[in-house]
CSV table of C-alpha atoms in Angstrom, one decimal:
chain,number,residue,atom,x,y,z
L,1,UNK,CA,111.9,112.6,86.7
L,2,UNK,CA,109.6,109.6,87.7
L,3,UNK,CA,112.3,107.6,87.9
L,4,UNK,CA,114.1,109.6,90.5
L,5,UNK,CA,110.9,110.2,92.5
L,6,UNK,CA,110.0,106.5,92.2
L,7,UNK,CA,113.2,105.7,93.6
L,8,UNK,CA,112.6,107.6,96.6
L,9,UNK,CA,109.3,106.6,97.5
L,10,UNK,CA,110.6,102.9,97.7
L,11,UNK,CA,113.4,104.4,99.4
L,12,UNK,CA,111.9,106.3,102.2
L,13,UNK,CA,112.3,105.3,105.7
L,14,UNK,CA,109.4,102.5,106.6
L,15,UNK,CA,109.4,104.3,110.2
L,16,UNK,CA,107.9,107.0,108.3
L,17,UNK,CA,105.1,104.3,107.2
L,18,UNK,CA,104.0,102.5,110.6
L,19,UNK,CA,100.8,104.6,110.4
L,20,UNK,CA,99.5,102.9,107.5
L,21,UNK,CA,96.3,101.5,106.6
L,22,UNK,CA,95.9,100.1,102.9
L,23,UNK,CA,92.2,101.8,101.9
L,24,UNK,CA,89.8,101.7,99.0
L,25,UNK,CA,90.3,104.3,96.5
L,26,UNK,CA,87.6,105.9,94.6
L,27,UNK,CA,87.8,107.5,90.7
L,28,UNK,CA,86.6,110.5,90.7
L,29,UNK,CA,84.5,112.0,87.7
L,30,UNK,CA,85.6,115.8,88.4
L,31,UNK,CA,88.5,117.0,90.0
L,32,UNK,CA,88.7,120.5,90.6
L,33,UNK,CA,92.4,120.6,91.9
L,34,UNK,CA,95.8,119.2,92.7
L,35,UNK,CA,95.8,117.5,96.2
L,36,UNK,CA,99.3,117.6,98.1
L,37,UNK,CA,98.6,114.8,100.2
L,38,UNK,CA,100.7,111.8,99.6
L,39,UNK,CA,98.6,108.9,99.2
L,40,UNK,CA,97.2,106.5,96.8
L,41,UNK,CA,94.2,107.9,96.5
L,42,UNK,CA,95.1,111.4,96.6
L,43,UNK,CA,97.3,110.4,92.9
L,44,UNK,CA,94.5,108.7,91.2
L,45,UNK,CA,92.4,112.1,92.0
L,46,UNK,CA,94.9,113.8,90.7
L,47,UNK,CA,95.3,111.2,87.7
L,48,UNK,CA,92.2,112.3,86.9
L,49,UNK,CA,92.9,116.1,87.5
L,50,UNK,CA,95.2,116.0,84.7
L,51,UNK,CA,93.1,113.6,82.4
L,52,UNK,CA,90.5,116.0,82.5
L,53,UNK,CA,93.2,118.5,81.0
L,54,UNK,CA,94.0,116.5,78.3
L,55,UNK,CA,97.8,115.8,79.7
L,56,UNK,CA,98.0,112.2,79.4
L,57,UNK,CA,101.7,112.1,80.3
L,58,UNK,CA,101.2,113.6,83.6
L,59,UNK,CA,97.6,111.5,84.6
L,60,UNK,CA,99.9,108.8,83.6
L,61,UNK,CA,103.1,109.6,86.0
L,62,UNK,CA,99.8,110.2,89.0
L,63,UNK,CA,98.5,106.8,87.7
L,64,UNK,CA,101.8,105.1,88.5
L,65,UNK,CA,102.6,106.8,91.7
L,66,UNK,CA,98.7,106.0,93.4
L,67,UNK,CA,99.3,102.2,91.8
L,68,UNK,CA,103.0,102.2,93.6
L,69,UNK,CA,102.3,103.6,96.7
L,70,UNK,CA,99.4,101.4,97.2
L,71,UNK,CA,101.3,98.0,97.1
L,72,UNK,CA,103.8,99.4,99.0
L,73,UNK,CA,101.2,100.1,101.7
L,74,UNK,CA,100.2,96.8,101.0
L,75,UNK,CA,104.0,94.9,101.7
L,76,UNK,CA,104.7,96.7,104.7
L,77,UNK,CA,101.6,96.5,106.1
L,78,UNK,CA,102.3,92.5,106.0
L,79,UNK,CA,106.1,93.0,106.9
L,80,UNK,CA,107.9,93.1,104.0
L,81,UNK,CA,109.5,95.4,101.1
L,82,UNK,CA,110.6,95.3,97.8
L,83,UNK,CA,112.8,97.6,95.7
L,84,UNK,CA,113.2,96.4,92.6
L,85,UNK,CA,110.8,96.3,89.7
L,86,UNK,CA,111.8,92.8,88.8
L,87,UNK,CA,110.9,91.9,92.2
L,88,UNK,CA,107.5,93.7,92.4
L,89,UNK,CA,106.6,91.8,89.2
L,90,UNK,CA,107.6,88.9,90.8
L,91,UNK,CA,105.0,89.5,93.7
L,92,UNK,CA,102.7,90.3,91.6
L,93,UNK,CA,103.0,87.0,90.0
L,94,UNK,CA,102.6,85.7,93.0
L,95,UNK,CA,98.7,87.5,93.8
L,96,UNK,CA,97.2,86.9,90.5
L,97,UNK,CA,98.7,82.8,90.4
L,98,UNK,CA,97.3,82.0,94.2
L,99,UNK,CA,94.8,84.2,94.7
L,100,UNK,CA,92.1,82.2,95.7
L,101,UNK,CA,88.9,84.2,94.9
L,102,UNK,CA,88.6,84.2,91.2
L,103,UNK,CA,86.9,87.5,90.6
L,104,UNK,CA,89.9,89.4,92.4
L,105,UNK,CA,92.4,86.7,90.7
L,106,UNK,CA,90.7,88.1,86.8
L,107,UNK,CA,90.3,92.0,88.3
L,108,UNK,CA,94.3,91.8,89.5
L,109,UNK,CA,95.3,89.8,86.0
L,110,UNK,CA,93.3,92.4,83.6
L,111,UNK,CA,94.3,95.4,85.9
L,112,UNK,CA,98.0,94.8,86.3
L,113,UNK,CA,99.2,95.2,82.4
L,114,UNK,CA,98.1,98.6,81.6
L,115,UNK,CA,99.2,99.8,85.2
L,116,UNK,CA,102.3,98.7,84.6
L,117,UNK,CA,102.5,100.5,80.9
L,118,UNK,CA,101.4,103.7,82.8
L,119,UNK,CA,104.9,104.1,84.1
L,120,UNK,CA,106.2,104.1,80.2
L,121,UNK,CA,103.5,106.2,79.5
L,122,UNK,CA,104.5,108.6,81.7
L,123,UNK,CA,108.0,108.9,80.2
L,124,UNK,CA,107.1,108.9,76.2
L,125,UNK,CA,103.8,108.7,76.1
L,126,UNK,CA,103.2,106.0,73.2
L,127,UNK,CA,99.2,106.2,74.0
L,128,UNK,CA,96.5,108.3,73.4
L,129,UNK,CA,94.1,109.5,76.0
L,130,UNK,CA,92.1,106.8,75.4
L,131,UNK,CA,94.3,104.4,76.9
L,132,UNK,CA,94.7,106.7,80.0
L,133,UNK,CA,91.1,106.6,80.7
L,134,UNK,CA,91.9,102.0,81.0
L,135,UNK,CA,94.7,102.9,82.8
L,136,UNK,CA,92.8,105.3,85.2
L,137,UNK,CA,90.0,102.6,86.1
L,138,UNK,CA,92.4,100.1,86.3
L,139,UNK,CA,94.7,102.0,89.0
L,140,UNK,CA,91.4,102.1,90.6
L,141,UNK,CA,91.1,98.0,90.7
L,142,UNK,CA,94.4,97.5,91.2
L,143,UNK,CA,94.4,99.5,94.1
L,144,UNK,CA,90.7,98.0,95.6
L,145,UNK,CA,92.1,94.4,94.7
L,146,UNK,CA,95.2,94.9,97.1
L,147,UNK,CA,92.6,96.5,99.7
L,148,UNK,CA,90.2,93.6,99.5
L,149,UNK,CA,93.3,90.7,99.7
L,150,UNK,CA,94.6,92.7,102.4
L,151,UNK,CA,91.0,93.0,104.4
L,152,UNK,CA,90.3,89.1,103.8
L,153,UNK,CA,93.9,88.3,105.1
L,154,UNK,CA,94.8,86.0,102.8
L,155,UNK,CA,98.1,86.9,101.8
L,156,UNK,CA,100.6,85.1,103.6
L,157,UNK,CA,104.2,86.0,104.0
L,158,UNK,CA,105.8,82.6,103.9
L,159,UNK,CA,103.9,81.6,101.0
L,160,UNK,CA,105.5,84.7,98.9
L,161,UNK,CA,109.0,83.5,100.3
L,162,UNK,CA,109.2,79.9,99.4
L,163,UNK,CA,107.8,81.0,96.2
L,164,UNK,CA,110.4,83.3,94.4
L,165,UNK,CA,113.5,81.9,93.3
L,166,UNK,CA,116.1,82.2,96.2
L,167,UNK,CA,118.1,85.6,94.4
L,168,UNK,CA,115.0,87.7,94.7
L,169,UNK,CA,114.1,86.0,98.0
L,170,UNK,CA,117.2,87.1,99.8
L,171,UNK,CA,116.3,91.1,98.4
L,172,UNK,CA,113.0,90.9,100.2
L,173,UNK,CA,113.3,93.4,102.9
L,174,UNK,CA,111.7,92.1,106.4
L,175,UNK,CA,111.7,94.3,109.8
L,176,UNK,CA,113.4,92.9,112.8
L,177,UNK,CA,112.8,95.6,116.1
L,178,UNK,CA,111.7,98.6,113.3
L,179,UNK,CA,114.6,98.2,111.3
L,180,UNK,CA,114.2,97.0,107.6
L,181,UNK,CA,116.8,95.2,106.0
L,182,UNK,CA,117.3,92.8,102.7
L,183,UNK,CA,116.8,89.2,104.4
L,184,UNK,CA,120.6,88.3,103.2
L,185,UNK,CA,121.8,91.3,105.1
L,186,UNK,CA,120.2,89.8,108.5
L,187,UNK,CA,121.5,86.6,108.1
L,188,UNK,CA,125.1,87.8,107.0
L,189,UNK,CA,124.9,89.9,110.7
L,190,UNK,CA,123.6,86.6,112.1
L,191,UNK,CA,120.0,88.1,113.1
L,192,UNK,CA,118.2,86.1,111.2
L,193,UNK,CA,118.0,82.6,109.8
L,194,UNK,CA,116.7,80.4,107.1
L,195,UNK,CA,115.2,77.4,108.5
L,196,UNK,CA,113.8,74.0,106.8
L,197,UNK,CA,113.7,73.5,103.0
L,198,UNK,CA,111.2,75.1,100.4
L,199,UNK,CA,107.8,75.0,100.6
L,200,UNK,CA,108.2,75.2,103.9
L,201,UNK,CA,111.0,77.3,104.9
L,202,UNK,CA,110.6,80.1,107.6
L,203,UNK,CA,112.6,82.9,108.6
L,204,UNK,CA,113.7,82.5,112.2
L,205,UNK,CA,115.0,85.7,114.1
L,206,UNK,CA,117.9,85.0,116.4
């Protein structure tokens, strides 16, 4: 089931996202119920909806969803996508090697493991609800550590592009006139172009 739902949430139109605004998200001690809105920080409220319930499974799945959603606020808010979860590793590689401030570079590296586990977790639940609590607080970094690289600026694009290896490079998606494509798809319909030789290659739009 998070599978499938995880799947469409990468899927979804990025029209549907032009609105968006990567914020801080806050953990909650009590939750008193289930919030319908879609967001990253209604999931970690409801993370903690369920953890107060005991259902570690389910705090686990909301976990992964707030976490997901949040960097994928995060790449389209800086023009590009990812589908893939070999190639949102990969960018996450990328944060935690160049990040430049070193108490966001050890918050992303100690918060990144067991956010990533919470998406196993979800499906067979190998950990106690001791481990959801970790997993909880560190949604909540994960998700503040995006939000402060994000507010500072200091992600750049080009940066992430000459640094993946060329086969997960070309799957990046990248908008040209509010449509999103893979970048190998604009260059096989001649709308886009690879220009110059890594580091220093840039995408140029025809």
């Amino acid at each position: 089931m998070l599978s499938i739902f995880f799947a469409n949430l990468w899927a979804m139109s990025l029209k549907e996202h032009s609105y968006i605004v990567v914020q801080r998200v806050e953990l909650k001690q009590h939750v008193d119920k289930i919030s319908d809105d879609l967001t990253p920080h209604s999931y970690l409220d409801n993370a903690a909806f369920y953890f107060e319930r005991d259902d570690g499974a389910k705090a686990s799945e909301m976990i992964w969803e707030c976490s997901s959603l949040q960097l994928k606020y995060f790449l389209i808010g800086n023009e590009l996508d990812a589908n893939g979860d070999r190639l949102r590793i990969r960018i996450i590689d990328f944060l935690t090697t160049f990040c430049t401030d070193k108490e966001l570079k050890d918050q992303l590296f100690s918060a990144w493991p067991s956010v990533h586990l919470s998406q196993e977790n979800a499906h067979d639940y190998k950990f106690g609800l001791g481990f959801v609590k970790y997993m909880l607080k560190s949604a909540m970094v994960f998700c503040n550590v995006l939000y402060e690289i994000n507010e500072r600026k200091s992600f750049n694009r080009d940066d992430l592009l000459n640094w993946l290896p060329d086969y997960l490079m070309l799957k990046v998606k990248v908008p040209i006139d509010g449509e999103w494509k893979m970048i190998e798809e604009w260059i096989h319909e001649g709308k886009l172009k690879l220009e110059g030789e890594k580091p220093n290659m840039r995408l140029i739009k025809l």
